[in-house]
Coordinates of C-alpha atoms in Angstrom, one line a residue:
M205 CA -80.2 45.7 92.5
S206 CA -80.8 41.8 93.8
I207 CA -79.4 38.9 92.0
S208 CA -81.6 35.9 91.5
P209 CA -81.1 32.7 93.4
E210 CA -80.7 30.8 89.9
K211 CA -78.0 33.5 88.6
L212 CA -76.2 33.3 92.1
A213 CA -76.1 29.4 91.9
S214 CA -75.1 29.3 88.1
T215 CA -72.2 31.8 89.0
K216 CA -71.3 29.7 91.9
S217 CA -71.2 26.5 89.9
A218 CA -69.2 28.3 87.1
Q219 CA -66.6 29.3 89.5
S220 CA -66.7 25.7 91.2
G221 CA -66.2 24.3 87.7
L222 CA -63.2 26.6 87.0
S223 CA -61.7 25.7 90.1
D224 CA -61.9 22.2 89.8
T225 CA -60.3 22.4 86.3
L226 CA -57.4 24.3 87.4
K227 CA -56.8 21.8 90.1
R228 CA -56.6 18.9 87.9
P229 CA -53.4 17.5 86.7
I230 CA -52.3 18.8 83.1
V231 CA -51.9 15.5 81.1
F232 CA -49.7 16.4 77.9
D233 CA -50.7 14.0 75.8
G234 CA -51.8 15.7 72.4
T235 CA -55.6 16.0 73.3
A236 CA -57.0 19.7 73.3
T237 CA -58.5 20.9 76.5
P238 CA -59.2 24.5 77.6
V239 CA -56.4 24.7 80.1
K240 CA -53.7 22.9 77.6
T241 CA -54.9 25.4 74.6
A242 CA -54.7 28.4 77.0
L243 CA -51.2 27.6 78.1
F244 CA -50.1 27.0 74.2
L245 CA -51.3 30.4 73.2
I246 CA -49.8 31.9 76.2
I247 CA -46.4 30.7 75.3
C248 CA -46.8 31.2 71.6
V249 CA -47.8 34.8 72.4
A250 CA -45.3 35.3 75.2
W251 CA -42.5 34.1 73.0
L252 CA -43.5 35.8 69.8
F253 CA -44.1 39.7 70.7
P254 CA -41.7 40.4 73.4
G255 CA -38.6 42.1 72.0
L256 CA -40.1 43.3 68.7
I257 CA -40.5 46.9 70.2
G258 CA -39.1 49.2 72.8
H259 CA -35.7 49.4 71.8
D260 CA -33.4 51.0 69.1
P261 CA -31.8 49.2 66.4
W262 CA -28.8 47.1 67.5
K263 CA -25.7 46.4 65.6
P264 CA -24.7 44.8 63.4
D265 CA -27.6 43.5 61.5
E266 CA -30.6 45.4 63.0
A267 CA -28.5 48.3 62.5
I268 CA -27.8 47.6 58.8
A269 CA -31.5 46.6 58.1
M270 CA -32.9 50.0 59.5
G271 CA -30.4 51.8 57.4
I272 CA -31.9 50.2 54.4
V273 CA -35.5 50.5 55.6
Y274 CA -35.1 54.1 56.2
S275 CA -33.0 54.7 52.9
M276 CA -36.4 53.3 51.3
L277 CA -39.0 55.3 53.2
S278 CA -36.9 58.8 53.2
E279 CA -35.9 58.7 49.6
N280 CA -39.0 57.3 48.5
T281 CA -37.6 56.2 44.8
L282 CA -37.8 53.2 43.0
Q283 CA -34.2 52.7 42.8
A284 CA -34.0 52.9 46.8
W285 CA -36.7 50.2 46.9
L286 CA -35.3 47.8 44.3
L287 CA -31.6 48.2 45.3
P288 CA -30.7 48.3 48.9
Q289 CA -28.8 50.8 50.2
I290 CA -27.4 52.7 53.3
A291 CA -27.0 56.4 53.4
G292 CA -26.8 56.3 49.4
A293 CA -24.3 53.6 49.4
A294 CA -25.2 50.5 47.6
V295 CA -25.5 47.2 50.0
N296 CA -25.2 44.0 48.2
D297 CA -25.7 41.5 51.4
Y298 CA -29.4 40.3 50.5
A299 CA -32.4 40.6 48.2
P300 CA -35.2 43.2 49.3
L301 CA -38.3 41.2 50.3
Y302 CA -37.3 41.3 54.0
Y303 CA -36.9 45.3 53.7
W304 CA -39.9 45.6 51.8
V305 CA -41.9 44.1 54.2
S306 CA -40.3 46.3 56.9
A307 CA -40.8 49.3 55.1
V308 CA -44.6 48.6 54.8
T309 CA -45.0 47.8 58.7
A310 CA -43.1 50.9 59.6
K311 CA -45.4 52.8 57.4
L312 CA -48.6 51.1 58.7
F313 CA -47.9 51.6 62.5
S314 CA -46.3 55.1 62.1
F315 CA -48.9 56.5 63.7
V316 CA -48.3 54.7 66.9
L317 CA -44.7 53.4 67.0
P318 CA -41.2 54.8 66.0
M319 CA -40.0 53.7 62.6
H320 CA -37.9 51.2 63.9
D321 CA -40.3 49.4 65.9
G322 CA -42.7 49.4 63.3
A323 CA -40.0 48.2 61.1
R324 CA -39.2 45.3 63.4
L325 CA -42.8 44.0 63.5
A326 CA -42.0 42.5 60.3
S327 CA -39.9 39.9 61.9
G328 CA -43.0 39.1 63.9
V329 CA -45.0 38.6 60.7
F330 CA -42.6 36.4 59.3
M331 CA -42.3 34.4 62.5
A332 CA -46.1 34.2 62.8
I333 CA -45.8 32.7 59.1
T334 CA -43.1 30.0 60.3
L335 CA -45.2 28.9 63.3
V336 CA -48.3 28.2 61.4
Y337 CA -46.6 26.3 58.8
V338 CA -44.5 24.4 61.2
Y339 CA -47.8 23.4 63.0
K340 CA -49.6 22.8 59.4
S341 CA -46.5 20.5 58.2
A342 CA -46.6 18.4 61.6
N343 CA -50.4 17.7 61.2
K344 CA -49.8 16.8 57.8
L345 CA -47.0 14.5 58.0
F346 CA -48.1 12.8 61.2
D347 CA -51.6 13.5 63.0
E348 CA -53.5 16.3 64.6
R349 CA -51.6 15.7 67.8
A350 CA -48.3 16.6 66.4
G351 CA -48.6 20.3 65.6
R352 CA -48.5 21.9 68.9
I353 CA -45.8 20.0 70.1
A354 CA -43.6 20.6 66.8
V355 CA -44.3 24.5 67.4
A356 CA -42.9 23.8 71.0
L357 CA -40.1 22.0 69.8
F358 CA -39.2 24.7 67.6
I359 CA -39.6 27.9 69.5
G360 CA -37.5 25.8 72.3
S361 CA -34.5 25.9 70.1
L362 CA -31.9 27.9 72.0
G363 CA -30.4 29.2 68.7
L364 CA -33.8 30.7 67.4
L365 CA -34.5 32.9 70.3
L366 CA -32.5 36.2 69.7
R367 CA -32.4 36.0 66.2
A368 CA -36.1 35.4 65.8
H369 CA -36.9 39.0 67.4
E370 CA -34.4 41.2 65.7
M371 CA -34.5 42.7 62.3
N372 CA -32.8 40.3 59.9
P373 CA -33.6 38.8 56.3
E374 CA -32.9 35.5 57.4
L375 CA -36.4 35.3 59.2
A376 CA -38.1 35.8 55.6
G377 CA -36.1 33.0 54.4
L378 CA -37.0 30.9 57.2
A379 CA -40.6 31.9 56.6
G380 CA -40.2 30.8 52.9
M381 CA -38.6 27.6 54.0
S382 CA -41.4 26.4 56.4
V383 CA -44.3 27.2 53.5
A384 CA -41.9 25.2 51.1
I385 CA -41.7 22.2 53.5
Y386 CA -45.3 22.1 53.9
G387 CA -45.5 22.1 50.2
L388 CA -43.1 19.1 50.0
T389 CA -45.5 17.3 52.6
Q390 CA -48.1 17.4 49.9
I391 CA -46.1 16.8 46.7
R392 CA -45.9 13.1 46.7
F393 CA -49.5 12.6 45.7
E394 CA -51.1 16.1 45.4
A395 CA -48.4 17.1 42.6
R396 CA -49.8 20.3 41.5
K397 CA -50.9 21.8 45.0
G398 CA -47.5 20.8 46.7
A399 CA -45.5 22.0 43.9
V400 CA -47.2 25.2 44.1
T401 CA -46.6 25.7 47.6
A402 CA -43.1 24.6 47.6
A403 CA -42.5 26.6 44.8
T404 CA -44.1 29.7 46.7
G405 CA -41.9 28.9 49.7
A406 CA -38.7 29.0 47.3
F407 CA -39.6 32.1 45.8
I408 CA -40.0 33.9 49.3
I409 CA -36.6 32.3 49.9
A410 CA -34.9 33.7 46.6
L411 CA -36.3 37.2 47.1
S412 CA -35.1 37.2 50.8
V413 CA -31.6 35.5 51.2
G414 CA -30.8 34.5 47.4
F415 CA -31.1 31.7 44.9
V416 CA -28.4 29.4 46.7
Q417 CA -30.7 28.9 49.5
A418 CA -33.9 28.7 47.7
M419 CA -32.1 25.8 45.7
I420 CA -32.6 23.7 48.9
V421 CA -36.1 23.1 48.1
P422 CA -35.7 21.4 44.6
V423 CA -32.8 19.5 46.0
A424 CA -34.7 18.4 48.9
A425 CA -37.5 17.0 47.0
I426 CA -35.3 15.1 44.7
A427 CA -33.2 13.9 47.7
M428 CA -36.7 12.7 49.5
M429 CA -37.6 10.7 46.4
A430 CA -34.4 8.9 46.5
I431 CA -34.4 8.0 49.8
L432 CA -38.0 6.8 49.3
H433 CA -37.1 4.9 46.1
D434 CA -40.2 6.4 44.7
W435 CA -39.0 6.9 41.0
R436 CA -42.1 5.4 39.8
N437 CA -44.4 7.5 41.4
T438 CA -45.7 9.5 38.5
A439 CA -47.5 12.2 40.6
F440 CA -44.5 12.7 42.7
R441 CA -42.2 13.2 39.4
R442 CA -44.6 15.8 37.8
G443 CA -44.8 17.6 41.4
I444 CA -41.0 17.9 41.3
G445 CA -41.1 18.9 37.5
I446 CA -43.6 21.6 38.3
L447 CA -41.6 22.9 41.4
V448 CA -38.5 23.0 39.2
A449 CA -40.3 24.8 36.3
L450 CA -42.1 27.5 38.8
F451 CA -38.8 27.9 40.8
V452 CA -36.4 28.9 37.8
S453 CA -39.2 31.1 36.5
A454 CA -40.0 32.8 39.9
A455 CA -36.2 33.5 40.5
T456 CA -35.6 35.2 37.4
I457 CA -38.3 37.7 38.0
Y458 CA -36.4 40.1 40.5
P459 CA -33.3 40.2 38.2
A460 CA -35.4 40.7 35.0
I461 CA -37.2 43.8 36.9
L462 CA -33.5 45.4 37.4
A463 CA -32.5 44.6 33.7
A464 CA -35.7 46.2 32.5
L465 CA -35.3 49.4 34.5
G466 CA -31.7 49.8 33.6
L467 CA -30.6 49.1 37.4
W468 CA -29.0 45.8 36.9
S469 CA -25.2 45.5 37.8
T470 CA -23.1 42.7 38.4
D471 CA -22.7 44.0 41.9
M472 CA -26.0 42.9 42.5
L473 CA -25.0 39.0 41.8
D474 CA -24.1 38.3 45.6
A475 CA -27.4 39.3 46.8
I476 CA -29.1 37.5 44.1
F477 CA -27.6 34.4 44.7
G478 CA -27.1 34.6 48.2
T479 CA -23.3 34.0 48.5
P480 CA -20.2 35.9 47.9
M481 CA -19.3 35.4 44.1
F482 CA -16.8 38.6 43.6
D483 CA -16.4 39.6 47.0
V484 CA -13.0 37.8 48.2
R485 CA -13.2 38.9 51.6
G486 CA -16.8 37.6 51.6
R487 CA -15.8 34.3 50.3
A488 CA -13.4 33.8 53.1
S489 CA -16.1 34.1 55.4
I490 CA -17.4 30.7 54.2
L491 CA -16.8 28.3 56.9
P492 CA -17.8 24.6 55.7
W493 CA -17.8 23.4 59.5
Y494 CA -19.3 26.3 61.3
L495 CA -22.7 25.1 61.1
T496 CA -21.9 21.7 62.3
S497 CA -19.8 22.7 65.0
I498 CA -22.8 24.9 66.7
L499 CA -25.6 22.5 66.4
P500 CA -25.1 20.7 69.7
W501 CA -25.9 23.8 71.3
Y502 CA -27.7 25.8 68.8
A503 CA -30.5 23.3 68.2
L504 CA -31.0 21.9 71.8
P505 CA -33.2 20.3 72.4
T506 CA -34.3 19.0 68.8
F507 CA -31.0 18.0 67.4
P508 CA -30.2 15.0 69.7
I509 CA -34.0 13.7 69.5
A510 CA -33.7 13.9 65.6
I511 CA -30.4 12.1 65.5
W512 CA -31.9 9.4 68.0
L513 CA -34.9 9.0 65.7
W514 CA -32.8 8.8 62.6
R515 CA -30.6 6.2 64.1
K516 CA -33.3 4.0 65.7
D517 CA -35.6 4.0 62.5
R518 CA -32.8 4.1 59.9
H519 CA -34.1 0.6 58.5
V520 CA -37.3 1.9 57.6
I521 CA -36.5 5.3 56.5
R522 CA -37.2 4.5 53.1
E523 CA -40.6 3.6 53.7
R524 CA -42.0 6.4 55.8
I525 CA -42.1 10.0 54.3
E526 CA -42.4 11.5 57.9
L527 CA -38.8 10.2 58.3
A528 CA -37.5 10.7 54.8
L529 CA -38.7 14.5 54.5
P530 CA -37.1 15.9 57.5
I531 CA -33.8 14.2 57.0
A532 CA -33.8 15.4 53.3
V533 CA -34.6 18.7 54.0
F534 CA -32.0 18.8 57.0
V535 CA -29.1 17.0 54.8
S536 CA -29.7 19.4 52.1
S537 CA -30.0 22.5 53.8
L538 CA -26.7 21.7 56.1
I539 CA -24.6 20.8 52.8
I540 CA -25.7 23.8 50.7
L541 CA -25.5 26.2 53.6
S542 CA -22.1 25.0 54.7
L543 CA -20.6 25.1 51.4
L544 CA -21.9 28.0 49.7
R545 CA -23.1 30.6 52.6
E546 CA -21.1 32.5 55.2
G547 CA -20.4 30.9 58.6
R548 CA -23.1 32.8 60.8
D549 CA -25.7 31.4 63.1
A550 CA -28.5 33.3 61.6
V551 CA -27.7 31.1 58.5
G552 CA -28.6 28.0 60.4
L553 CA -32.0 29.0 61.4
V554 CA -33.5 26.8 58.6
L555 CA -32.0 23.7 60.0
L556 CA -34.3 24.1 63.1
L557 CA -37.1 23.3 61.0
P558 CA -36.5 19.7 60.0
L559 CA -35.3 19.0 63.4
A560 CA -38.5 20.3 65.0
L561 CA -40.4 18.0 62.6
A562 CA -38.5 14.8 63.2
S563 CA -38.1 15.3 67.2
A564 CA -42.0 15.8 67.3
N565 CA -42.2 12.3 65.5
S566 CA -40.2 10.6 68.0
L567 CA -40.9 12.3 71.1
D568 CA -43.6 9.9 72.6
R569 CA -40.9 7.0 71.9
L570 CA -38.0 8.9 73.8
P571 CA -36.5 6.8 76.5
K572 CA -38.1 8.1 79.7
G573 CA -34.8 8.5 81.2
V574 CA -33.6 11.0 78.3
A575 CA -37.0 12.7 78.5
S576 CA -36.6 13.2 82.3
F577 CA -33.1 14.6 81.8
I578 CA -34.5 17.1 79.3
D579 CA -37.3 17.9 81.9
W580 CA -35.1 18.7 84.9
F581 CA -32.5 20.2 83.2
G582 CA -34.5 22.9 81.5
L583 CA -36.5 23.3 84.8
I584 CA -33.2 23.8 86.8
F585 CA -31.5 25.9 84.2
F586 CA -34.5 28.1 83.1
G587 CA -35.7 28.4 86.8
A588 CA -32.4 29.5 88.0
F589 CA -32.1 31.7 85.0
A590 CA -35.5 33.5 85.9
L591 CA -34.3 33.7 89.7
A592 CA -31.1 35.5 88.4
I593 CA -33.3 37.9 86.5
W594 CA -35.6 38.7 89.3
L595 CA -32.7 39.1 91.8
H596 CA -30.8 41.5 89.6
W597 CA -34.0 43.6 88.7
S598 CA -34.9 43.7 92.5
A599 CA -31.4 44.7 93.5
A600 CA -31.6 47.4 91.0
I601 CA -34.7 48.8 92.2
L602 CA -34.0 48.5 96.1
G603 CA -30.1 48.5 96.2
T604 CA -29.8 45.3 97.9
P605 CA -28.1 42.9 97.9
E606 CA -25.4 45.6 97.3
A607 CA -22.9 43.5 95.3
V608 CA -25.6 42.4 92.9
A609 CA -26.7 46.1 92.7
R610 CA -23.1 47.4 92.2
A611 CA -22.6 44.8 89.3
V612 CA -26.2 46.1 87.4
A613 CA -24.7 49.8 87.8
Q614 CA -21.5 48.7 86.5
A615 CA -22.9 47.0 83.2
A616 CA -25.2 49.9 82.7
P617 CA -23.5 52.9 83.4
G618 CA -25.6 56.0 83.6
F619 CA -28.8 54.3 83.5
E620 CA -31.6 55.1 86.0
V621 CA -33.7 52.3 87.2
S622 CA -37.3 53.1 87.8
F623 CA -40.2 50.9 88.9
N624 CA -42.9 50.4 86.5
R625 CA -45.9 48.8 88.0
V626 CA -47.5 47.5 84.6
T627 CA -44.3 45.6 83.6
F628 CA -43.8 44.1 87.0
T629 CA -47.3 43.0 87.3
I630 CA -47.2 41.1 83.8
A631 CA -43.8 39.5 84.7
A632 CA -45.0 38.4 88.3
L633 CA -48.1 36.9 86.3
L634 CA -46.4 35.1 83.6
T635 CA -43.9 33.6 86.3
S636 CA -47.0 32.3 88.1
V637 CA -48.5 30.8 85.1
W638 CA -45.0 29.1 84.6
L639 CA -44.7 27.9 88.0
Y640 CA -48.6 26.5 87.8
A641 CA -47.8 24.6 84.6
V642 CA -44.9 22.9 86.1
V643 CA -46.5 22.0 89.3
M644 CA -49.8 20.8 87.6
A645 CA -48.3 18.9 84.6
H646 CA -48.4 15.2 84.6
R647 CA -44.8 13.8 84.2
N648 CA -44.5 12.4 80.6
N649 CA -42.1 12.8 77.5
R650 CA -44.4 15.9 76.2
R651 CA -44.4 17.5 79.6
A652 CA -40.6 17.7 79.2
I653 CA -40.7 19.8 75.9
V654 CA -43.6 22.0 77.2
N655 CA -41.7 22.9 80.3
W656 CA -38.4 23.8 78.2
A657 CA -40.4 25.9 75.7
G658 CA -42.2 27.5 78.6
G659 CA -39.2 28.2 80.3
I660 CA -37.5 29.6 77.2
T661 CA -40.5 31.8 77.0
L662 CA -40.7 32.9 80.6
I663 CA -36.8 34.0 80.3
W664 CA -37.4 35.8 77.4
V665 CA -40.3 37.8 78.6
L666 CA -38.6 38.7 81.8
L667 CA -35.6 39.8 80.1
N668 CA -37.7 42.1 77.7
L669 CA -40.2 43.3 80.6
L670 CA -37.5 43.9 83.5
G671 CA -34.2 44.3 81.6
L672 CA -34.7 45.8 78.1
P673 CA -34.3 49.3 79.1
A674 CA -30.9 48.9 80.6
V675 CA -29.8 46.6 77.6
D676 CA -31.1 49.4 75.3
H677 CA -29.3 51.8 77.0
V678 CA -26.0 50.3 76.5
R679 CA -26.4 48.8 73.1
T680 CA -28.0 51.7 70.9
Y681 CA -26.2 54.4 69.1
R682 CA -28.4 57.4 70.2
Q683 CA -26.3 59.4 72.5
P684 CA -23.0 59.4 70.6
V685 CA -24.7 60.0 67.4
S686 CA -26.6 63.1 68.9
D687 CA -23.1 64.2 70.6
V688 CA -21.5 64.1 67.3
A689 CA -24.6 65.8 65.5
V690 CA -24.8 68.9 67.8
L691 CA -21.1 69.6 67.4
V692 CA -21.0 69.5 63.7
K693 CA -24.5 71.6 63.3
Q694 CA -22.6 74.4 65.3
T695 CA -20.1 74.9 62.4
P696 CA -22.2 73.2 59.4
S697 CA -19.9 71.4 56.8
C698 CA -19.8 68.0 55.1
V699 CA -18.1 65.3 57.3
V700 CA -15.4 63.2 56.2
G701 CA -16.0 59.5 57.5
L702 CA -13.0 57.3 58.2
N703 CA -13.3 53.6 58.9
I704 CA -17.0 54.0 59.5
G705 CA -18.6 50.6 59.6
E706 CA -22.1 50.0 58.0
P707 CA -24.1 49.5 60.9
Q708 CA -22.6 52.9 62.4
R709 CA -23.1 54.6 58.8
A710 CA -26.9 53.6 59.0
M711 CA -27.5 54.9 62.7
F712 CA -25.9 58.4 61.8
D713 CA -28.1 58.7 58.9
Y714 CA -31.3 57.3 60.8
F715 CA -30.8 59.2 63.8
Q716 CA -29.5 62.4 62.9
Q717 CA -29.6 62.3 58.9
L718 CA -25.7 62.5 59.0
R719 CA -23.9 61.4 55.8
F720 CA -20.2 61.1 55.4
I721 CA -17.8 61.9 52.6
A722 CA -15.2 59.2 51.5
P723 CA -11.6 60.4 52.3
N724 CA -10.7 59.9 48.8
A725 CA -13.7 61.7 47.0
K726 CA -13.3 65.0 45.6
A727 CA -15.3 67.1 48.0
A728 CA -13.2 65.6 50.9
P729 CA -10.8 68.7 50.9
S730 CA -13.8 71.2 51.3
C731 CA -14.9 69.3 54.7
D732 CA -14.2 70.9 58.1
W733 CA -15.3 67.8 59.9
M734 CA -13.9 64.3 60.1
L735 CA -15.2 61.3 61.9
T736 CA -13.1 58.3 62.7
Q737 CA -14.1 54.9 64.1
G738 CA -11.3 53.0 65.9
T739 CA -10.7 51.4 69.1
K740 CA -10.2 52.9 72.7
A741 CA -6.4 51.8 72.4
N742 CA -5.8 52.9 68.8
A743 CA -7.1 55.9 67.0
P744 CA -6.5 55.8 63.2
E745 CA -4.1 58.0 61.9
V746 CA -4.9 61.7 60.9
S747 CA -2.8 64.5 59.4
A748 CA -1.9 67.3 61.6
E749 CA -4.6 69.8 60.1
W750 CA -7.0 67.9 62.1
T751 CA -7.7 69.0 65.6
L752 CA -9.8 66.7 68.0
R753 CA -13.1 68.3 69.2
W754 CA -14.6 64.9 71.0
E755 CA -14.4 61.4 71.4
G756 CA -17.0 58.9 73.0
A757 CA -18.7 55.7 72.6
R758 CA -21.7 54.0 73.7
P759 CA -22.2 53.4 77.6
A760 CA -20.3 50.2 78.5
E761 CA -18.4 50.0 74.9
R762 CA -15.0 48.4 75.9
V763 CA -13.5 48.3 72.5
E764 CA -15.1 50.8 70.0
Q765 CA -14.6 54.5 70.1
F766 CA -15.5 57.5 67.7
R767 CA -13.2 60.4 67.3
L768 CA -14.5 63.8 65.7
Y769 CA -12.0 66.0 64.3
Q770 CA -12.4 69.5 62.9
R771 CA -10.1 71.0 60.2
S772 CA -7.5 73.5 61.7
P773 CA -7.8 77.1 60.1
E774 CA -4.9 77.9 57.8

């Protein structure tokens, strides 16, 4: 079959045009071109999806979340869906929205994915919602040039990377806050529309991480009005009134349903409010200065950029909503979360949203020396990290350098490394795309952030494509759970559990449907088995009637140790 001269000429022209396009410098100036759009989408997709599938639930948060989702799907009762529980025992840490969505995604994708991978896709759903609303909020606050760079700033945050890809109810709260912030961008002049959107976000927060964190939304709205001295704005006042009314009404729906069904108990107050009200040990976990102490690294690169902007524009903050809104949300969030929620890095995820928006507003005005430092630091740090990943992977495959291969073997004892052509090709291709973007990008302030976001995305992709199987090998509870189940099933009987933590109970239930009896329960004397959780150096004390049958832990575990005892015959 011959090709006409006209078609051949057209093909050559298209190839020449593509070649010329790829050879041109990439100028990140906020305008859209096919190459920049493609790079933006590659970064977003490559950042969002890796890590959501391909590994077992890891402790602590993933194991607990998976235990709750498994209880919902296996028991399939109204009580299991409304009251989060692990292996029949109530868990009062979070309200149930995240677990509901996880259970739905696990069910929807059960034909192609293991239950835990399907459940983890809920995190991808909530993160996708968050990215969309960061984009929309930046465009609404500033202009159409701000959306993409705000997303790049957000996904470049160091503290977000690991948490964004695990099963964690805080991600639902993060998505809710992104929706609420978009509502706050409208509430000043579009009262009803903005209030409904903000209240929707607050409701998502309340049903995910509790009423206390949802309070940030109306508090931030009032703080924004105070900063702007906009008390006479009738639409603004009406919007805040609608927001508060809708928020209070929506926040009572879940408790009202529990009360109507006779499932209400004061134990649920901690989850409903999202703060330890009755748990003395939980109150001790509230560390007022924790979030402030981690922000300098947790919120890189946005934290120093936002602080620089707010200091530089401090005299005009009262005149501009694009300055007032991010600072109102940030300060309200920092105060409420620091004083009323436990000191954990995942709690601080919502702080990254206003910091990303504030940084997007100031990026073009950032001193070139600061932007150059961010640019080169990111290139050197992430480039060296990527090189180290490739070096360790190749050493594990080839056995050389021997010192590196030996270090990999010690880090993942018992793991058998194999070459996968598909993952290698994808990893090499994305590394090439990153190198192309670095070389071809025209040096300016926006390039620094795009390179940073691209670098952190490359690291995440390489870790998942080349290192995830080895990491999962040492972090999963699958093997020790299987070892215990094999022994117990040889002489079936109930098992007493001593000092078994929530994540571990969840994994024994999920992997082997093995549940434990409390040592002080009435049924405990009839059990022939006892499993204890202690450390390698110290085992929990047991009476002389118990004989040690097995002890073990996860590969490379340095502290935690399980011990299985069998009751000696009388």
